[in-house]
Coordinates of C-alpha atoms in Angstrom, one line a residue:
Chain A
D12 CA 59.5 160.5 -0.2
A13 CA 57.4 163.2 1.4
D14 CA 57.0 166.5 -0.4
V15 CA 57.6 168.5 2.8
T16 CA 60.2 167.0 5.2
Q17 CA 60.9 168.1 8.7
T18 CA 63.8 167.1 10.9
P19 CA 64.1 166.1 13.7
R20 CA 60.7 164.4 14.1
N21 CA 61.1 164.3 17.9
R22 CA 63.4 166.2 20.2
I23 CA 63.8 166.4 23.9
T24 CA 65.9 169.3 25.2
K25 CA 66.6 171.3 28.4
T26 CA 65.7 174.8 29.3
G27 CA 68.1 177.3 27.9
K28 CA 69.4 175.2 25.0
R29 CA 69.4 176.3 21.4
I30 CA 67.3 174.2 19.1
M31 CA 66.9 174.3 15.3
L32 CA 64.1 172.6 13.4
E33 CA 64.6 172.2 9.7
C34 CA 62.2 172.0 6.8
S35 CA 62.8 171.1 3.2
Q36 CA 60.4 170.8 0.3
T37 CA 60.4 169.4 -3.1
K38 CA 57.1 171.0 -4.3
G39 CA 58.8 174.0 -5.8
H40 CA 56.7 176.4 -3.8
D41 CA 57.8 179.9 -3.0
R42 CA 55.9 180.3 0.3
M43 CA 56.9 178.5 3.4
Y44 CA 55.4 178.7 7.0
W45 CA 56.1 177.5 10.5
Y46 CA 53.1 176.7 12.7
R47 CA 52.9 175.6 16.3
Q48 CA 50.1 173.2 17.5
D49 CA 49.0 173.0 21.1
P50 CA 46.0 170.9 22.3
G51 CA 42.7 172.8 22.0
L52 CA 44.3 175.8 20.3
G53 CA 44.6 174.7 16.7
L54 CA 47.6 175.8 14.7
R55 CA 49.1 179.3 15.2
L56 CA 51.5 180.9 12.8
I57 CA 55.0 181.6 14.0
Y58 CA 56.8 183.0 10.9
Y59 CA 56.2 182.9 7.1
S60 CA 58.3 183.6 4.1
F61 CA 57.0 184.4 0.6
D62 CA 60.4 184.1 -1.1
V63 CA 64.1 183.8 -0.1
K64 CA 64.4 187.5 0.7
D65 CA 61.1 187.8 2.5
I66 CA 60.6 186.9 6.2
N67 CA 57.5 187.9 8.2
K68 CA 56.4 187.5 11.8
G69 CA 53.3 185.6 12.5
E70 CA 51.0 185.9 15.6
I71 CA 53.4 184.2 18.0
S72 CA 57.0 185.0 16.9
D73 CA 58.4 185.9 20.3
G74 CA 61.2 183.5 21.3
Y75 CA 61.6 182.2 17.8
S76 CA 63.7 183.1 14.7
V77 CA 63.8 181.7 11.2
S78 CA 66.2 181.5 8.2
R79 CA 65.3 180.9 4.6
Q80 CA 68.4 179.4 3.2
A81 CA 67.0 178.6 -0.2
Q82 CA 63.7 178.3 -1.9
A83 CA 63.4 174.8 -0.6
K84 CA 64.7 175.3 2.9
F85 CA 63.2 177.1 5.9
S86 CA 64.5 176.6 9.4
L87 CA 63.1 177.6 12.8
S88 CA 65.3 178.3 15.8
L89 CA 64.6 178.6 19.5
E90 CA 67.6 180.6 20.8
S91 CA 67.0 179.7 24.4
A92 CA 64.3 177.1 24.8
I93 CA 61.7 177.3 27.6
P94 CA 59.2 174.7 28.8
N95 CA 56.2 176.6 27.4
Q96 CA 57.7 176.1 23.9
T97 CA 56.9 172.4 24.3
A98 CA 54.6 171.7 21.3
L99 CA 54.2 170.1 17.9
Y100 CA 55.7 172.2 15.2
F101 CA 54.6 172.1 11.5
C102 CA 56.2 173.4 8.4
A103 CA 53.9 174.1 5.5
T104 CA 54.2 175.4 1.9
S105 CA 52.0 177.0 -0.7
D106 CA 52.5 178.5 -4.1
F107 CA 51.0 181.6 -5.7
G108 CA 48.3 179.6 -7.4
T109 CA 47.2 177.6 -4.4
A110 CA 48.0 180.5 -2.1
N111 CA 45.3 182.5 -3.8
T112 CA 42.9 180.0 -2.3
G113 CA 44.9 179.5 0.9
E114 CA 45.7 175.8 0.5
L115 CA 48.7 174.6 2.5
F116 CA 50.8 171.5 2.3
F117 CA 52.2 170.2 5.6
G118 CA 55.1 168.3 6.8
E119 CA 54.6 165.5 9.3
G120 CA 55.5 167.6 12.3
S121 CA 58.4 168.0 14.8
R122 CA 57.5 167.2 18.4
L123 CA 59.6 169.3 20.8
T124 CA 59.8 168.8 24.5
V125 CA 61.6 171.3 26.7
L126 CA 62.4 170.1 30.2
Chain B
A4 CA 38.5 190.4 11.1
Q5 CA 38.3 186.7 10.6
S6 CA 37.5 183.9 13.1
V7 CA 36.5 180.3 13.0
T8 CA 34.7 178.3 15.7
Q9 CA 34.5 174.5 15.8
L10 CA 31.5 173.9 18.0
D11 CA 32.5 170.5 19.3
S12 CA 35.9 169.6 20.7
H13 CA 35.0 165.9 20.6
V14 CA 32.5 163.9 18.5
S15 CA 31.9 160.2 19.0
V16 CA 29.9 158.1 16.4
S17 CA 29.4 154.4 15.8
E18 CA 30.8 152.8 12.6
G19 CA 28.3 153.1 9.8
T20 CA 26.4 156.1 11.2
P21 CA 26.6 159.6 9.9
V22 CA 29.2 162.1 10.8
L23 CA 28.6 165.8 11.4
L24 CA 31.4 168.2 12.5
R25 CA 30.3 171.8 12.9
C26 CA 32.1 174.9 11.9
N27 CA 31.1 178.6 12.0
Y28 CA 33.1 181.4 10.7
S29 CA 33.2 185.1 10.5
S30 CA 34.9 187.2 7.8
S31 CA 34.6 190.7 6.6
Y32 CA 35.2 189.6 3.0
S33 CA 34.5 186.5 0.9
P34 CA 36.5 183.8 2.5
S35 CA 38.0 180.6 1.3
L36 CA 37.2 177.7 3.7
F37 CA 38.9 174.4 4.2
W38 CA 38.7 171.2 6.2
Y39 CA 41.9 169.4 7.0
V40 CA 42.3 166.0 8.7
Q41 CA 45.2 165.0 11.0
H42 CA 45.8 161.4 11.8
P43 CA 47.9 160.5 14.8
N44 CA 51.6 161.4 14.3
K45 CA 50.9 162.8 10.9
G46 CA 50.7 166.2 9.3
L47 CA 47.5 167.8 8.1
Q48 CA 45.9 166.7 4.9
L49 CA 43.4 168.7 2.9
L50 CA 39.9 167.1 2.9
L51 CA 38.1 169.7 0.8
K52 CA 38.0 173.4 0.1
Y53 CA 35.4 176.1 -0.8
T54 CA 36.6 179.0 -2.9
S55 CA 33.4 180.7 -4.1
A56 CA 32.3 178.2 -6.6
A57 CA 29.7 175.5 -5.8
T58 CA 28.4 175.8 -2.2
L59 CA 28.3 172.0 -1.8
V60 CA 31.9 170.8 -1.9
K61 CA 32.9 167.2 -2.2
G62 CA 36.2 166.0 -0.8
I63 CA 38.2 162.8 -0.3
N64 CA 37.1 159.7 1.5
G65 CA 33.4 160.5 1.1
F66 CA 33.4 163.7 3.1
E67 CA 31.5 166.8 1.9
A68 CA 30.7 170.3 3.3
E69 CA 28.1 172.9 2.5
F70 CA 28.9 176.6 2.6
K71 CA 25.9 178.5 4.0
K72 CA 26.6 182.2 3.9
S73 CA 23.4 183.1 5.7
E74 CA 24.3 180.9 8.6
T75 CA 28.1 181.6 8.3
S76 CA 28.6 177.8 8.6
F77 CA 30.7 175.2 6.8
H78 CA 29.8 171.9 8.4
L79 CA 31.6 168.7 7.5
T80 CA 29.5 165.6 6.9
K81 CA 29.9 162.0 5.9
P82 CA 27.0 159.6 5.4
S83 CA 28.7 156.5 7.0
A84 CA 31.6 156.6 9.4
H85 CA 34.5 154.2 9.0
M86 CA 37.0 153.3 11.7
S87 CA 39.8 154.9 9.6
D88 CA 38.0 158.3 9.9
A89 CA 39.0 158.5 13.6
A90 CA 41.3 161.6 13.6
E91 CA 41.3 165.3 14.4
Y92 CA 39.6 167.7 12.0
F93 CA 40.4 171.4 11.5
C94 CA 38.2 174.0 9.9
V95 CA 40.2 176.8 8.4
V96 CA 39.3 180.2 7.0
T97 CA 41.5 182.4 4.8
N98 CA 41.2 185.6 2.9
T99 CA 41.8 186.0 -0.9
G100 CA 45.5 185.7 -1.6
G101 CA 46.0 183.5 1.4
F102 CA 47.6 186.2 3.5
K103 CA 45.6 185.6 6.6
T104 CA 44.8 182.0 7.6
I105 CA 42.9 181.1 10.8
F106 CA 42.6 177.6 12.2
G107 CA 39.8 176.4 14.4
A108 CA 40.7 174.6 17.6
G109 CA 40.0 171.2 16.1
T110 CA 37.4 168.5 16.6
R111 CA 38.5 165.0 17.5
L112 CA 36.4 162.3 15.9
F113 CA 36.1 158.9 17.7
V114 CA 34.5 156.0 15.8
K115 CA 33.2 153.1 17.8
A116 CA 33.0 149.6 16.4

């Protein structure tokens, strides 16, 4: 089984719908992240959490919210999806040791299409 | 401020020939630098990392990169391309503590038979 698991892997939805992407990890890491990937733009940080009680906005948090339900679970919500949120979304983790060097561990991605 | 520029959006090589993927960075402090690889429909996997130790870094699958502070570069190389190397590659810079991570736009590597 993967160390970082994302569900769903693919989702097609309509404008205005609420969508939740879930991430769970078995690495025991404290830090979790949500990134968005768009062609030609690399990955951009949406939100990050350094522990269960800590939530921080990234560079593109507008239109998104997150919940850190437990050390191992970090979900991303789109309250009212719009077409320009069509993208590939990645969850990632790190721990204090590897975080000191910036190394991230990624899930396999959730492809979201908003019609 | 930090930034990272991958100088080529696409690189095409023939199987068995060398690979060079170019990355320049800027950072106001000593950065950590990474290369990640993304195969189709997969997440990103770490290839190698530089964290202020040896400037020539060896990674998985025969890849290596050299940190050149004077040129602010961290180019990725491999002596002989394999078909399985076809993927997208990301150069990443981060500050100490990993609080600020910046991804390059990516370079897609094509390998011709």
